[in-house]
XYZ file of N, CA and C in Angstrom:
555
model
N 41.978 249.077 10.268
C 40.410 249.499 10.001
C 39.562 248.385 10.417
N 38.540 248.755 11.117
C 37.470 247.810 11.089
C 36.940 247.186 10.288
N 36.478 247.718 9.268
C 35.740 247.336 7.895
C 36.515 246.292 7.178
N 37.835 246.561 7.102
C 38.663 245.696 6.582
C 39.048 244.409 7.404
N 39.139 244.590 8.727
C 39.128 243.479 9.261
C 37.874 242.416 9.390
N 36.737 243.232 9.288
C 35.378 242.374 9.077
C 35.496 241.762 7.652
N 36.085 242.155 6.677
C 35.998 241.548 5.152
C 36.924 240.416 5.197
N 38.167 240.800 5.861
C 39.318 239.612 6.378
C 38.498 238.614 7.122
N 37.630 238.868 8.066
C 37.199 237.810 8.922
C 36.176 236.915 8.005
N 35.316 237.559 7.322
C 34.744 236.746 6.191
C 35.301 236.026 5.266
N 36.512 236.194 4.738
C 37.437 235.634 3.866
C 37.845 234.485 4.833
N 38.445 234.777 6.054
C 39.038 233.460 6.760
C 37.906 232.500 7.202
N 36.674 232.847 7.541
C 35.620 231.947 7.665
C 35.456 231.225 6.579
N 35.210 231.717 5.349
C 34.910 230.505 4.358
C 36.176 229.807 4.034
N 37.229 230.372 4.137
C 38.497 229.518 3.870
C 38.653 228.376 4.688
N 38.120 228.639 6.362
C 38.001 227.173 7.019
C 37.050 226.390 6.670
N 35.816 226.826 6.326
C 34.678 226.257 6.044
C 35.242 225.114 4.445
N 36.093 226.095 3.911
C 36.431 225.046 2.694
C 37.146 224.180 2.958
N 38.340 224.414 3.934
C 39.137 223.434 4.559
C 38.583 222.384 5.148
N 37.532 222.335 5.900
C 36.895 221.472 6.611
C 36.151 220.724 5.569
N 35.424 221.376 4.494
C 34.678 220.369 3.439
C 35.778 219.457 2.940
N 36.861 219.743 2.397
C 37.941 219.262 1.695
C 38.377 218.061 2.535
N 38.457 218.362 4.060
C 38.830 217.229 4.899
C 37.791 216.143 4.923
N 36.610 216.717 5.325
C 35.623 215.733 5.356
C 35.387 214.935 3.942
N 35.285 215.535 2.945
C 35.361 214.801 1.737
C 36.289 213.779 1.324
N 37.577 214.118 1.833
C 38.600 213.261 1.731
C 38.537 212.098 2.537
N 38.273 212.230 3.920
C 38.019 211.076 4.730
C 36.833 210.118 4.448
N 35.902 210.773 3.736
C 34.734 209.932 3.174
C 35.185 209.265 2.081
N 36.271 209.744 1.392
C 36.497 209.059 0.241
C 37.518 207.799 0.772
N 38.448 208.207 1.693
C 39.129 207.035 2.216
C 38.225 206.000 2.995
N 37.502 206.482 3.851
C 36.825 205.348 4.352
C 36.378 204.427 3.324
N 35.473 204.899 2.139
C 34.737 204.266 1.434
C 35.550 203.230 0.352
N 36.866 203.762 -0.003
C 37.763 203.160 -0.660
C 38.423 201.825 0.358
N 38.653 202.385 1.370
C 38.977 201.527 2.397
C 38.107 200.337 2.603
N 36.641 200.773 3.043
C 35.732 199.600 2.986
C 35.671 198.676 1.814
N 35.727 199.656 0.834
C 35.739 198.839 -0.508
C 36.792 197.359 -0.962
N 38.091 198.018 -0.647
C 39.075 197.204 -0.695
C 38.977 195.972 0.359
N 38.592 196.550 1.602
C 38.685 195.532 2.887
C 37.756 194.373 2.359
N 36.501 194.779 2.123
C 35.675 193.795 1.731
C 35.946 192.657 0.716
N 36.739 193.365 -0.481
C 37.200 192.667 -1.342
C 38.244 191.395 -1.009
N 39.156 191.880 -0.118
C 40.402 191.212 0.407
C 39.705 190.261 1.505
N 38.963 190.311 2.138
C 38.309 189.558 3.133
C 37.489 188.520 2.490
N 37.125 188.779 1.356
C 36.131 187.879 0.822
C 36.737 186.864 -0.204
N 38.415 187.167 -0.135
C 39.314 186.585 -1.008
C 38.857 186.951 -2.615
N 38.338 187.787 -2.974
C 38.355 188.125 -4.172
C 39.404 188.874 -4.709
N 40.090 189.420 -4.001
C 41.189 190.197 -4.288
C 42.319 189.697 -3.455
N 43.625 189.625 -4.036
C 44.665 189.589 -3.147
C 45.837 190.705 -3.278
N 46.773 190.529 -2.501
C 47.912 191.646 -2.687
C 47.959 192.252 -4.042
N 48.228 191.226 -5.047
C 48.687 191.699 -6.439
C 47.676 192.480 -6.796
N 46.528 192.311 -6.657
C 45.332 193.165 -6.943
C 45.458 194.332 -6.713
N 45.842 194.713 -5.270
C 45.869 196.031 -4.838
C 46.894 196.975 -5.521
N 47.950 196.054 -5.799
C 49.025 197.123 -6.697
C 48.627 197.239 -7.972
N 47.770 196.554 -8.602
C 47.170 196.611 -9.972
C 46.193 197.717 -9.929
N 45.400 197.648 -8.510
C 44.436 198.931 -8.629
C 45.237 200.141 -8.548
N 46.149 200.232 -7.866
C 47.170 201.472 -7.629
C 47.683 202.024 -8.774
N 48.056 201.055 -9.611
C 48.636 201.164 -11.209
C 47.353 201.940 -12.214
N 46.522 201.375 -11.806
C 45.103 201.592 -12.795
C 44.981 203.056 -12.324
N 44.829 203.354 -11.232
C 44.328 204.642 -10.758
C 45.439 205.882 -11.248
N 46.614 205.675 -11.144
C 47.723 206.409 -11.482
C 47.737 206.432 -13.307
N 47.353 205.374 -13.647
C 47.231 205.619 -15.152
C 46.055 206.298 -15.877
N 45.105 206.231 -14.790
C 43.792 207.034 -15.145
C 43.960 208.529 -15.207
N 44.859 209.031 -14.294
C 45.354 210.432 -14.319
C 46.609 210.538 -13.750
N 47.502 211.150 -14.788
C 48.806 211.056 -14.284
C 49.290 211.972 -13.449
N 48.340 213.254 -12.966
C 48.544 214.086 -11.913
C 48.358 213.596 -10.609
N 47.576 212.555 -10.575
C 46.999 212.025 -9.185
C 48.110 211.807 -8.342
N 48.338 212.080 -7.062
C 49.015 211.717 -6.218
C 48.394 210.813 -4.856
N 49.257 210.057 -4.282
C 48.724 209.596 -3.011
C 48.196 208.080 -3.156
N 48.139 207.399 -4.266
C 47.552 206.255 -4.702
C 48.520 204.775 -4.749
N 49.533 205.057 -3.944
C 50.462 203.860 -3.702
C 49.768 202.482 -3.200
N 50.140 201.471 -3.358
C 49.315 200.369 -2.859
C 49.805 200.526 -1.552
N 50.783 201.228 -0.867
C 50.710 200.922 0.737
C 49.756 202.051 1.214
N 49.258 203.520 0.560
C 48.628 204.182 0.938
C 46.956 203.568 0.930
N 46.874 202.804 -0.422
C 45.435 201.959 -0.231
C 45.357 201.064 0.979
N 46.424 200.284 1.386
C 46.502 199.701 2.458
C 46.207 200.412 3.626
N 46.608 201.512 4.066
C 46.486 202.243 4.822
C 44.820 202.681 5.372
N 44.416 202.890 3.983
C 42.999 203.281 3.988
C 42.019 202.284 4.265
N 42.786 200.674 4.300
C 41.847 199.544 4.542
C 41.999 199.607 6.073
N 43.231 199.692 6.514
C 43.589 199.833 8.183
C 42.690 200.996 8.620
N 42.696 202.254 8.018
C 41.712 203.153 8.779
C 40.148 202.774 8.848
N 39.600 201.979 7.813
C 38.411 201.501 7.750
C 38.383 200.270 8.701
N 39.088 199.230 8.477
C 39.212 198.268 9.583
C 39.115 198.583 10.983
N 40.010 199.451 11.224
C 40.096 199.693 12.592
C 39.042 200.547 13.352
N 38.392 201.478 12.444
C 37.378 202.383 13.129
C 35.983 201.759 12.844
N 35.710 200.850 12.055
C 34.717 200.138 11.747
C 34.318 198.858 12.726
N 35.310 198.626 13.388
C 35.256 197.463 14.437
C 34.294 197.566 15.253
N 33.567 196.291 15.851
C 32.782 196.468 16.885
C 33.678 197.170 18.177
N 35.016 196.796 18.380
C 35.510 197.334 19.707
C 35.724 198.727 19.594
N 35.997 199.347 18.382
C 36.242 200.891 18.271
C 34.499 201.390 18.867
N 33.571 200.795 18.066
C 32.495 201.243 18.278
C 32.178 201.262 19.909
N 32.187 199.991 20.336
C 31.879 199.992 21.906
C 32.684 201.017 22.421
N 33.813 201.237 22.350
C 34.544 202.334 23.139
C 33.933 203.761 22.964
N 33.398 204.004 21.721
C 32.869 205.285 21.461
C 31.347 205.423 22.502
N 31.079 204.107 22.512
C 29.561 204.105 23.155
C 29.845 204.197 24.514
N 30.993 203.900 25.248
C 31.200 203.727 26.719
C 31.794 205.201 27.058
N 32.205 205.812 26.246
C 32.812 207.282 26.318
C 32.311 208.182 25.886
N 31.176 209.090 26.706
C 30.742 210.293 26.071
C 31.677 211.281 25.483
N 31.480 211.356 24.058
C 32.795 212.316 23.790
C 32.459 213.965 24.067
N 33.372 214.643 24.088
C 33.296 216.436 24.411
C 32.382 216.828 23.247
N 31.731 217.919 23.770
C 30.866 218.600 22.460
C 31.993 219.124 21.209
N 31.318 218.611 20.423
C 32.022 218.969 19.180
C 31.364 219.514 18.321
N 32.062 220.502 17.147
C 31.250 221.181 16.130
C 30.383 219.934 15.341
N 29.253 220.346 14.863
C 28.532 219.193 14.095
C 29.355 218.971 12.903
N 29.794 217.363 12.855
C 30.633 216.734 11.592
C 29.632 216.424 10.579
N 30.066 216.536 9.169
C 29.278 215.878 8.268
C 29.237 214.528 8.202
N 28.189 213.841 8.163
C 28.071 212.430 8.011
C 27.805 211.950 6.766
N 28.489 210.988 5.968
C 28.010 210.450 4.764
C 27.055 209.416 4.707
N 26.407 209.538 3.638
C 25.309 208.470 3.280
C 26.019 207.139 3.042
N 25.581 206.297 3.638
C 25.909 204.824 3.176
C 25.969 204.367 1.733
N 26.819 203.874 1.167
C 26.711 203.496 -0.555
C 26.760 201.969 -0.529
N 26.520 201.751 -1.772
C 26.804 200.188 -1.908
C 28.083 199.660 -1.603
N 28.918 200.436 -1.546
C 30.596 199.736 -1.331
C 30.573 199.681 0.275
N 29.826 200.237 1.177
C 30.027 199.827 2.519
C 29.467 198.588 2.953
N 30.082 197.616 3.394
C 29.060 196.459 3.542
C 28.217 196.310 4.639
N 28.278 197.214 5.644
C 27.167 197.059 6.929
C 26.757 198.459 7.284
N 25.471 198.389 7.563
C 24.964 199.682 8.348
C 26.145 200.065 9.310
N 26.505 199.158 10.195
C 27.448 199.540 11.305
C 28.714 200.044 11.001
N 28.774 200.036 9.678
C 30.287 200.436 9.298
C 30.195 201.871 8.718
N 29.230 202.754 9.271
C 29.208 204.083 8.669
C 30.413 204.959 9.577
N 31.012 205.786 8.936
C 32.156 206.336 9.511
C 31.835 207.130 10.650
N 32.517 206.856 11.860
C 32.245 207.601 12.859
C 32.657 209.220 12.931
N 31.638 210.036 13.586
C 31.737 211.575 12.991
C 33.018 211.808 13.458
N 33.534 211.372 14.914
C 34.646 212.041 15.576
C 35.761 211.853 14.566
N 35.918 211.010 13.653
C 37.068 210.956 12.751
C 37.194 212.245 11.826
N 36.192 212.989 11.519
C 36.139 214.163 10.791
C 36.771 215.279 11.554
N 36.889 214.958 12.773
C 37.681 216.194 13.753
C 39.172 216.238 13.337
N 39.873 215.317 12.762
C 41.145 215.474 12.515
C 41.725 215.017 10.799
N 42.615 215.750 10.412
C 42.931 215.169 8.878
C 43.663 213.905 8.754
N 43.814 213.486 7.447
C 44.233 212.259 7.267
C 45.684 212.008 7.698
N 46.520 213.069 7.696
C 47.718 213.019 8.095
C 47.913 212.509 9.501
N 47.007 213.095 10.417
C 46.873 212.680 11.834
C 46.859 211.431 11.993
N 45.629 210.956 11.283
C 44.879 209.406 11.259
C 46.105 208.549 11.041
N 47.052 208.923 10.058
C 47.817 207.839 9.782
C 48.957 207.871 10.922
N 49.217 208.927 11.452
C 50.310 208.996 12.406
C 49.811 208.084 13.797
N 48.426 208.400 14.287
C 47.749 207.546 15.108
C 47.509 206.163 14.781
N 47.441 205.796 13.522
C 47.371 204.465 13.230
C 48.537 203.435 13.239
N 49.468 204.422 12.801
C 50.992 203.814 13.078
C 51.698 203.753 14.332
N 51.095 204.638 15.152
C 51.926 204.744 16.327
C 50.944 204.177 17.719
N 49.770 204.039 17.714
C 49.040 203.600 18.891
C 48.782 202.452 18.690
N 48.838 201.617 19.568
C 48.299 200.174 19.881
C 47.125 199.809 20.206
N 46.809 200.471 20.984
C 44.894 200.442 21.415
C 43.970 201.157 21.104
N 42.960 200.879 21.011
C 41.865 201.776 20.638
C 41.670 202.832 21.647
N 42.068 202.538 22.869
C 41.704 203.790 23.781
C 42.811 204.763 23.381
N 44.103 204.541 22.955
C 45.029 205.316 22.726
C 44.717 206.224 21.461
N 44.215 205.517 20.618
C 43.637 205.873 19.354
C 42.573 207.010 19.512
N 41.716 206.758 20.078
C 40.928 207.702 20.677
C 41.107 208.895 21.492
N 42.095 208.724 22.427
C 42.715 209.868 22.986
C 43.302 210.685 22.182
N 44.388 210.076 21.364
C 45.170 211.157 20.555
C 44.081 211.468 19.486
N 42.984 211.434 19.082
C 42.116 211.756 17.980
C 41.547 213.097 18.607
N 41.154 212.972 19.938
C 40.894 214.041 20.737
C 41.541 214.918 21.013
N 42.731 214.475 21.422
C 43.881 215.336 22.033
C 44.287 216.221 21.107
N 44.538 215.549 19.619
C 45.039 216.095 18.297
C 43.892 217.271 18.003
N 42.718 216.978 17.917
C 41.644 217.975 17.722
C 41.654 219.019 18.843
N 41.703 218.813 20.031
C 41.423 219.796 21.133
C 42.778 220.589 21.145
N 43.908 220.153 20.779
C 45.258 221.068 20.705
C 45.555 221.632 19.511
N 44.913 221.119 18.280
C 44.769 221.692 16.980
C 46.542 221.291 16.567
N 46.430 219.987 16.824
C 48.222 219.552 16.362
C 48.382 219.222 14.900
N 49.632 219.699 14.276
C 50.032 219.268 12.898
C 50.445 217.709 13.348
N 50.466 216.879 12.165
C 50.893 215.634 12.025
C 52.414 215.501 12.993
N 53.230 216.626 12.480
C 54.440 216.430 13.364
C 54.401 216.658 14.769
N 53.562 217.642 15.418
C 53.467 218.020 16.389
C 52.761 216.719 17.227
N 51.965 216.044 16.657
C 51.324 214.836 17.252
C 52.116 213.686 17.682
N 53.250 213.563 16.496
C 54.163 212.533 16.551
C 54.909 212.642 17.778
N 55.541 214.158 18.048
C 56.000 214.442 19.153
C 55.396 213.982 20.533
N 54.159 214.366 20.407
C 53.104 214.298 21.613
C 53.035 212.478 21.880
N 53.016 211.983 21.013
C 52.733 210.578 21.223
C 54.010 209.866 21.620
N 55.243 210.409 21.017
C 56.507 210.005 21.393
C 56.755 210.143 22.992
N 56.325 211.430 23.227
C 56.268 211.872 24.435
C 55.488 211.128 25.581
N 54.859 210.146 25.304
C 53.794 209.420 26.101
C 52.676 210.160 26.771
N 52.174 211.539 25.946
C 51.082 212.407 26.746
C 50.145 211.561 27.563
N 49.497 210.640 26.776
C 48.289 209.961 27.515
C 48.527 209.148 28.645
N 49.895 208.748 28.533
C 50.241 208.059 29.843
C 50.787 208.914 31.007
N 51.370 209.988 30.703
C 51.775 210.925 31.743
C 50.625 211.751 32.340
N 49.687 211.872 31.408
C 48.338 212.640 32.006
C 47.647 211.607 32.964
N 47.438 210.384 32.529
C 47.042 209.464 33.525
C 47.734 209.182 34.837
N 49.113 209.309 34.670
C 50.014 208.853 35.890
C 50.000 210.254 36.899
N 49.731 211.290 36.219
C 49.758 212.584 37.152
C 48.526 212.489 37.869
N 47.196 211.695 37.523
C 46.183 211.663 38.028
C 45.222 212.622 37.247
N 45.502 213.074 36.305
C 44.930 214.397 35.353
C 43.674 213.518 34.718
N 42.921 212.688 35.215
C 41.972 212.030 34.314
C 41.006 212.923 33.452
N 40.768 214.118 34.066
C 40.015 215.009 33.464
C 40.416 215.597 31.821
N 41.667 215.867 32.206
C 42.448 216.164 30.872
C 42.614 215.339 30.014
N 42.722 214.153 30.500
C 43.134 212.694 29.850
C 41.988 212.311 29.099
N 41.043 212.711 29.536
C 39.539 212.363 28.843
C 39.089 213.739 28.025
N 39.641 214.773 28.093
C 39.394 215.997 27.222
C 37.987 216.137 27.626
N 37.566 216.251 28.686
C 36.129 216.669 28.971
C 35.987 218.083 29.374
């Protein structure tokens, strides 16, 4: 029935919006925590042991909380350090990105050390699991940007993204002369 399909469409629209909001807030949190911890580590205010203590503290605050091991916190630092770097910012400036839906941008807080360290909107296009795969598997910023765009464009799960990276999709597209597809324009 057409009316039932319309109601179902309304439900799906709002479910997708909820998922997008949760993803964006999660990435904003990861960015801010990564920036905060990165600044403390770089200023020598904290050492590795303090990050372990932070992990334990977070878990002691809420026994139901998951995903706050010291390794995960270091991944958050890697996420922040990689994508707030001048090199990544230059890469984004040199490569006009394809039209994207409007991504929510966070306001800077006292925890983010510099204005230039605001989260690039393109990072909101994929989830944390895909970002972790890209950060673990890709060596260059060009590769990272390509697979962020490719993952979003193809709507890849983390497992599918892992397979695509292992298959050297970026190199294969470039070697076949398919520059337009490789740049996803």
